[in-house]
Short mmCIF file of C-alpha atoms in Angstrom, two decimals:
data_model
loop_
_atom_site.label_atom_id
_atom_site.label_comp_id
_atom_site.label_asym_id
_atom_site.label_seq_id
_atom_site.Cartn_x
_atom_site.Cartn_y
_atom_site.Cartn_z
CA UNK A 17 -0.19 7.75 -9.47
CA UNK A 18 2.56 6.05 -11.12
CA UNK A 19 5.85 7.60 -11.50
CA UNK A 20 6.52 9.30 -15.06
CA UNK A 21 7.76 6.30 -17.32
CA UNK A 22 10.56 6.37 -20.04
CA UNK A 23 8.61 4.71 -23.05
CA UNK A 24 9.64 2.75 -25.91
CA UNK A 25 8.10 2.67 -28.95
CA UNK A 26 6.39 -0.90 -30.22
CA UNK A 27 4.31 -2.13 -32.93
CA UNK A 28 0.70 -1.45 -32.18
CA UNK A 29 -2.68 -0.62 -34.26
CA UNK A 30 -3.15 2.88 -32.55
CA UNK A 31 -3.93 6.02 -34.88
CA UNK A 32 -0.33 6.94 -34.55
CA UNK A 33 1.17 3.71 -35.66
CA UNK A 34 3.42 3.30 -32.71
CA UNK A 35 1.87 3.61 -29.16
CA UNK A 36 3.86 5.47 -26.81
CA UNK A 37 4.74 1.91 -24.57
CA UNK A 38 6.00 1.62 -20.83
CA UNK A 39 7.18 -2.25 -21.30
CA UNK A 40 10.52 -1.00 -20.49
CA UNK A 41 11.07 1.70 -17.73
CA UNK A 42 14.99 1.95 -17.51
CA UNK A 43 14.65 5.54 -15.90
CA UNK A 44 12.37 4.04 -13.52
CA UNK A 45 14.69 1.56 -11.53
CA UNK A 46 14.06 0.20 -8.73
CA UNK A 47 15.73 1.96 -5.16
CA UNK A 48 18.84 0.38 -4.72
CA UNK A 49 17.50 0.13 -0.59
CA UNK A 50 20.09 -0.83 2.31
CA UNK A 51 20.39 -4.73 2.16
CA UNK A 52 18.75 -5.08 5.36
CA UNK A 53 15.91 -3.75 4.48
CA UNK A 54 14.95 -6.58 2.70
CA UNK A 55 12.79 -9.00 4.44
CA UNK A 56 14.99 -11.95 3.86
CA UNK A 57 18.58 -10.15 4.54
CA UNK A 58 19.85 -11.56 7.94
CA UNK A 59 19.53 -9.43 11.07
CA UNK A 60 22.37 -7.18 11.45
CA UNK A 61 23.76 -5.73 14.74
CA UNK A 62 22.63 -1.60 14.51
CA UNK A 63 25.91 -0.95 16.32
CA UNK A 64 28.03 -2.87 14.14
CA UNK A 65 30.39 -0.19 12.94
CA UNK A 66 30.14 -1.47 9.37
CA UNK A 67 26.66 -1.27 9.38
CA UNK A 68 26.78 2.45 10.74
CA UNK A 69 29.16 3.53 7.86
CA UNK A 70 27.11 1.55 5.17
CA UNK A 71 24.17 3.60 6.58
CA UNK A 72 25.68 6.82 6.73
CA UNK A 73 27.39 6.07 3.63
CA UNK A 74 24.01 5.88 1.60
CA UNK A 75 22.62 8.79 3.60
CA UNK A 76 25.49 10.67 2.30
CA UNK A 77 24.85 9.10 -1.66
CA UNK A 78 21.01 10.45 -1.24
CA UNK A 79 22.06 13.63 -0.33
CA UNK A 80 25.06 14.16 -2.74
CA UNK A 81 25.35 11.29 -4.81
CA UNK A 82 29.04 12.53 -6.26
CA UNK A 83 30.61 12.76 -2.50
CA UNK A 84 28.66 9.37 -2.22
CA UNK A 85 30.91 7.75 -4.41
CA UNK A 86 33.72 9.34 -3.08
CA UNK A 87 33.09 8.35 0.46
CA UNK A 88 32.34 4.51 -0.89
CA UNK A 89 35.64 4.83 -2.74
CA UNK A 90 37.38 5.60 0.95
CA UNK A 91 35.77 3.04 2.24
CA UNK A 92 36.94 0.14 -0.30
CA UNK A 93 40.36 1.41 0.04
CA UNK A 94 39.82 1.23 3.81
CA UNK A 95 38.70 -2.27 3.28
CA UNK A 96 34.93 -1.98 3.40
CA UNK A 97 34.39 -5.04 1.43
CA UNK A 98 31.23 -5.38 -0.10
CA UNK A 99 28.97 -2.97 1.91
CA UNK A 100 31.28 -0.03 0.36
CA UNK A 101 30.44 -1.64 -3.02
CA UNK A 102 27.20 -1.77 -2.23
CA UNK A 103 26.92 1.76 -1.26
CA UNK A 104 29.16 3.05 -4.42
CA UNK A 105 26.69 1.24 -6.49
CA UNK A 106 23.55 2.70 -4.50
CA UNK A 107 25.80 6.11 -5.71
CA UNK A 108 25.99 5.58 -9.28
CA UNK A 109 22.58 4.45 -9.34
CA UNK A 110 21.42 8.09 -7.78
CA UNK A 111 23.88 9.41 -11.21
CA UNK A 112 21.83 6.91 -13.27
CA UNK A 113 25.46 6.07 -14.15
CA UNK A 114 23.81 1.94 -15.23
CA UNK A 115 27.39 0.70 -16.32
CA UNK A 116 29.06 1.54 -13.02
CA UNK A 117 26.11 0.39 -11.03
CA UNK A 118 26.06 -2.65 -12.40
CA UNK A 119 29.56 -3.40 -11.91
CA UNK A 120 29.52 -2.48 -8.10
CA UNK A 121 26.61 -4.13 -7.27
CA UNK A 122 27.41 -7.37 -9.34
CA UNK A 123 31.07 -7.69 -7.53
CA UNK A 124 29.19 -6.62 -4.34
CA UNK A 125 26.89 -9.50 -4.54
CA UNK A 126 29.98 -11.73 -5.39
CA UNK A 127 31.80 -10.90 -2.56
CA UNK A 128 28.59 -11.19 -0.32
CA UNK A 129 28.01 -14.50 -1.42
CA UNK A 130 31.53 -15.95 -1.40
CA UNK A 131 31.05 -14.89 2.95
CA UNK A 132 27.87 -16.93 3.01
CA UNK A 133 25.62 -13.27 3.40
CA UNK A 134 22.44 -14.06 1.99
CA UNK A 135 22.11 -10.10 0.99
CA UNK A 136 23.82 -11.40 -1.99
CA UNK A 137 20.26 -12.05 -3.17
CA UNK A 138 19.36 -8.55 -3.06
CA UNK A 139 22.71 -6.89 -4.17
CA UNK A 140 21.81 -9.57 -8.00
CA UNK A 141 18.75 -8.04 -7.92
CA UNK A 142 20.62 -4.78 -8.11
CA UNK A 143 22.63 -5.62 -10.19
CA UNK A 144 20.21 -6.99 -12.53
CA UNK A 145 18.05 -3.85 -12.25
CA UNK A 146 20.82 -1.34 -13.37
CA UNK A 147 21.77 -3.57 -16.21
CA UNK A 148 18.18 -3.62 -17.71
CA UNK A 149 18.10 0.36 -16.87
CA UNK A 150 21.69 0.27 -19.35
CA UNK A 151 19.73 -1.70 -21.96
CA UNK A 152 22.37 -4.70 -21.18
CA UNK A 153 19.76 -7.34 -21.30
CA UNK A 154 21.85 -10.27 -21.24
CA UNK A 155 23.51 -8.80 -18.12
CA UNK A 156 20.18 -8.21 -16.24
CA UNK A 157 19.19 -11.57 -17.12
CA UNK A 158 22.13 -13.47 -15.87
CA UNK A 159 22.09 -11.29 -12.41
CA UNK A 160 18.59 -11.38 -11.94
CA UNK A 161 18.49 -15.51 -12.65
CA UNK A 162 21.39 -15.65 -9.84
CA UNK A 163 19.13 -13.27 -7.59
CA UNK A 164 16.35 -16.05 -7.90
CA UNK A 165 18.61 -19.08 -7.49
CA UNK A 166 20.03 -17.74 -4.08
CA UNK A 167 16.22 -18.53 -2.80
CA UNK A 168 16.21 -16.22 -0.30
CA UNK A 169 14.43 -13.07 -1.59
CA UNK A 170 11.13 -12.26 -0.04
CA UNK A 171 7.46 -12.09 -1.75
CA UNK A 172 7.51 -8.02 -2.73
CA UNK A 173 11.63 -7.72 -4.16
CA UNK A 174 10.91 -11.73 -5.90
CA UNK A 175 8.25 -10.40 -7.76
CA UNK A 176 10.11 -7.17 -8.64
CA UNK A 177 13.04 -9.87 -10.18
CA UNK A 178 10.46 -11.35 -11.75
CA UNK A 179 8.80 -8.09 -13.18
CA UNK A 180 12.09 -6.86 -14.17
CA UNK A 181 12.93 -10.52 -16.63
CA UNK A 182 9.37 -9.76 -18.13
CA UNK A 183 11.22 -6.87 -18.94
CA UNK A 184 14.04 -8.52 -20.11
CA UNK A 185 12.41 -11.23 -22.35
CA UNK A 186 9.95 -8.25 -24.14
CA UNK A 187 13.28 -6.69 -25.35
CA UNK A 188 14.63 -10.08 -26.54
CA UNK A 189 10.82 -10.06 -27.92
CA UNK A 190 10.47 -13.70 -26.02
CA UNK A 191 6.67 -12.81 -25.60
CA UNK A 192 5.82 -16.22 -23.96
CA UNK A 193 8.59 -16.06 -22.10
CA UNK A 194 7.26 -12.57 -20.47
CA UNK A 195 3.76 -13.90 -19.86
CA UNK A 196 4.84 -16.44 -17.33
CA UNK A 197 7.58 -13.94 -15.75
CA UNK A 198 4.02 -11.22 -15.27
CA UNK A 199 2.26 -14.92 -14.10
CA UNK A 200 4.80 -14.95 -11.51
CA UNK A 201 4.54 -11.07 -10.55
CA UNK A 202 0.63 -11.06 -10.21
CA UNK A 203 1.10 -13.92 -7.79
CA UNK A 204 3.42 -12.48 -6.08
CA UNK A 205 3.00 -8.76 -5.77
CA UNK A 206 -0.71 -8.85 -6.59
CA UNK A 207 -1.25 -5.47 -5.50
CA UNK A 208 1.54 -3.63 -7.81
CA UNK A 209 -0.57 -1.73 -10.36
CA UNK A 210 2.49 -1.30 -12.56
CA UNK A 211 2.52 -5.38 -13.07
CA UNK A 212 -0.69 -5.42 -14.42
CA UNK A 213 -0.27 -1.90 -17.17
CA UNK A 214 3.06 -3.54 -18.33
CA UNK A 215 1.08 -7.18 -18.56
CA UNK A 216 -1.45 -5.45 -20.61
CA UNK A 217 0.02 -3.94 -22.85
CA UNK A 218 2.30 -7.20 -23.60
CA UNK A 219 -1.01 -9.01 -24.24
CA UNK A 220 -2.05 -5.88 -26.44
CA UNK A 221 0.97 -6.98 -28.71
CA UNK A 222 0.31 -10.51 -28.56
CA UNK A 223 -3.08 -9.85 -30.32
CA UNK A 224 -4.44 -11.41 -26.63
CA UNK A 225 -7.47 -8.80 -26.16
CA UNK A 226 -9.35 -10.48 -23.95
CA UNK A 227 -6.55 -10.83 -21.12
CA UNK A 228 -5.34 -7.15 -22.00
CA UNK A 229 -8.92 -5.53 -21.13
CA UNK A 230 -9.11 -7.77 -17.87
CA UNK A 231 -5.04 -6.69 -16.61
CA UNK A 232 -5.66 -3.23 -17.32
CA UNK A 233 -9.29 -3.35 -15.38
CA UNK A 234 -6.95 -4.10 -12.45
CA UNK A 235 -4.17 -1.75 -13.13
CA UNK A 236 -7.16 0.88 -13.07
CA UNK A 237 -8.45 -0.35 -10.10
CA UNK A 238 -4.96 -0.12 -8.16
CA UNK A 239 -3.95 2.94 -9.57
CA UNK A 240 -7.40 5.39 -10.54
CA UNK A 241 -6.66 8.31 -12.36
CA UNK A 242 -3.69 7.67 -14.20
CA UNK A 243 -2.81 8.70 -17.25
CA UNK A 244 -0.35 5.74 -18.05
CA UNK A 245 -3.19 3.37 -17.23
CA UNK A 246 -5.95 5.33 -19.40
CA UNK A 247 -3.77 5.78 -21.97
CA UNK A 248 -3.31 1.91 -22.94
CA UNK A 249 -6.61 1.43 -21.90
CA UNK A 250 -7.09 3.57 -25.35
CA UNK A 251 -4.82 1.62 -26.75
CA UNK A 252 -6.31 -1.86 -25.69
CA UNK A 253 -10.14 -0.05 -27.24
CA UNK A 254 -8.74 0.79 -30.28
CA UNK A 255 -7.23 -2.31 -30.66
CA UNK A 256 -10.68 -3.83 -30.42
CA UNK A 257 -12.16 -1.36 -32.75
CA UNK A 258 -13.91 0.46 -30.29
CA UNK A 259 -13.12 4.04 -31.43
CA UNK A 260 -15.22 5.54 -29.19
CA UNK A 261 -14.15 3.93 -25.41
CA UNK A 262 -10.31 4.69 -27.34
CA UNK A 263 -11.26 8.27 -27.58
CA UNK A 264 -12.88 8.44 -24.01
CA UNK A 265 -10.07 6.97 -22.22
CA UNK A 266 -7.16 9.34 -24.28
CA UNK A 267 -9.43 12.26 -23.28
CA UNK A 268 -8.98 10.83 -19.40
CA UNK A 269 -5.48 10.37 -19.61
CA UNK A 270 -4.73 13.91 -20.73
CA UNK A 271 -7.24 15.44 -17.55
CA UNK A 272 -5.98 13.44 -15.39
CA UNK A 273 -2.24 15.14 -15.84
CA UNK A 274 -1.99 17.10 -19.24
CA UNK A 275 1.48 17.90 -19.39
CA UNK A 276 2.63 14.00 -18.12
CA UNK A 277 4.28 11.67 -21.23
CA UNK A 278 0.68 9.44 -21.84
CA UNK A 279 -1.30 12.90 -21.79
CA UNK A 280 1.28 14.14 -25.06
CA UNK A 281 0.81 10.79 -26.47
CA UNK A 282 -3.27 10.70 -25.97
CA UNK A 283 -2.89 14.05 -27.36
CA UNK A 284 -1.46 13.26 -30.61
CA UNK A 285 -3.84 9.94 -30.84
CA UNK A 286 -6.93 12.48 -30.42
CA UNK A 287 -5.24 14.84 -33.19
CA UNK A 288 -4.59 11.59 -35.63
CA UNK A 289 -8.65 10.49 -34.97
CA UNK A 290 -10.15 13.74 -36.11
CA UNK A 291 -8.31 13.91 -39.11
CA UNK A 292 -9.56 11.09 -40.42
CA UNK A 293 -8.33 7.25 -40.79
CA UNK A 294 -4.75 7.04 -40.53
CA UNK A 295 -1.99 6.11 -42.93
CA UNK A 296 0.06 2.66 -41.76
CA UNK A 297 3.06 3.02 -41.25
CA UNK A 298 6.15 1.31 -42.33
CA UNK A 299 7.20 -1.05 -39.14
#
């Protein structure tokens, strides 16, 4: 099942007006992973003694995310370079504390790629990712452009960069813009059910029905029994006019977890439907 979305609210013909919409996800960021985890990050020496405090250091963030930035903080002032920042980023990030992340990981990936490391790649991407979380889009998009033009991220975090300036251009509502980005993710990270809900429901909004009933076939596919996924599959029906598939796939997202964010939202569609045709409301 996906993870529990923070929606925004978007133009849509759904009984209530405004469909409850996960084209932007900022409480749902990405895990800001060790750099060498990354496929692409150059292999590092496990008894480096840098790389054994970076470890520990984001062991300690996970656990306590507050003494996490205080033992990245020692570090810097010990002269950990650009692994502390990286870890005080990965800290802020567990705080959801966007602004701060950003700014870590964006002069972490500076300083990375001023010494030639090509984790700078994955510390943009970071960078990028906390900035969209903020709502700074013009941030995220810079960072996440530089993340791309370091050409050295691998197939699964590339198409997360790319599924992240979809992201970015929907805000900026630059809907062509965000069809080639979700191009780009599909080919890349085909099997990322999220991709195809959030590609969906773009072509939902662009009036593109066709293309939205065959993305969300495949999020369903990838990700059965989610309410996210049956929920704009309602959407994407009544869109069409098909009252009745709307209705049956509402009714599916609130079984399938009743209490989750879709479920409330199905639950006010259903309650909109039975009392009759709805009034429009004022965009």
């Amino acid at each position: 099942m996906l993870s529990p979305l923070l929606f925004l609210l978007a133009q849509s013909a759904t009984p209530y007006g405004s469909p409850v919409d996960p084209l932007l996800r900022p409480s749902e960021v990405r895990p800001a992973v060790p750099a060498q985890a990354e496929p692409s990050a150059p292999s590092t020496d496990p008894a480096d003694p840098a790389e054994i405090r970076f470890n520990a250091c984001v062991n300690e963030a996970i656990d306590d995310p507050e003494n996490g930035v205080f033992a990245a903080n020692r570090w810097q002032i010990e002269g950990g370079g650009y692994l502390a920042r990286h870890c005080l980023g990965f800290a802020y990030a567990e705080q959801q504390d966007w602004p701060k992340a950003t700014k870590a990981f964006a002069t972490a990936a500076q300083e990375a790629e001023s010494a030639g490391d090509e984790r700078a790649a994955n510390l943009w991407a970071q960078a990028g990712n906390a900035a969209l979380a903020n709502g700074d889009y013009a941030d995220a998009q810079n960072h996440l452009a530089r993340a791309l033009r370091q050409e050295k991220l691998g197939g699964l975090l590339k198409g997360e960069v790319h599924l992240d300036l979809a992201r970015v251009y929907v805000a900026n509502n630059q809907y062509e813009e965000a069809k080639r980005e979700f191009a780009q993710v599909h080919t890349l990270v085909p099997q990322d059910p999220l991709g195809w809900l959030l590609s969906a429901t773009l072509a939902r909004r662009m009036a593109d029905l066709t293309l939205a009933k065959a993305d969300i076939i495949a999020a369903e596919k990838l990700a059965p029994g989610d309410p996210a996924v049956a929920l704009e599959a309602g959407n994407i029906a009544y869109a069409a006019g098909d009252t009745a598939n709307a209705q049956k796939f509402w009714k599916q997202a609130v079984a399938q977890d009743s209490e989750s964010e879709p479920a409330r939202a199905a639950k006010k569609y259903l309650a909109q439907l039975e009392q009759g045709p709805p009034t429009p409301e004022t965009p």
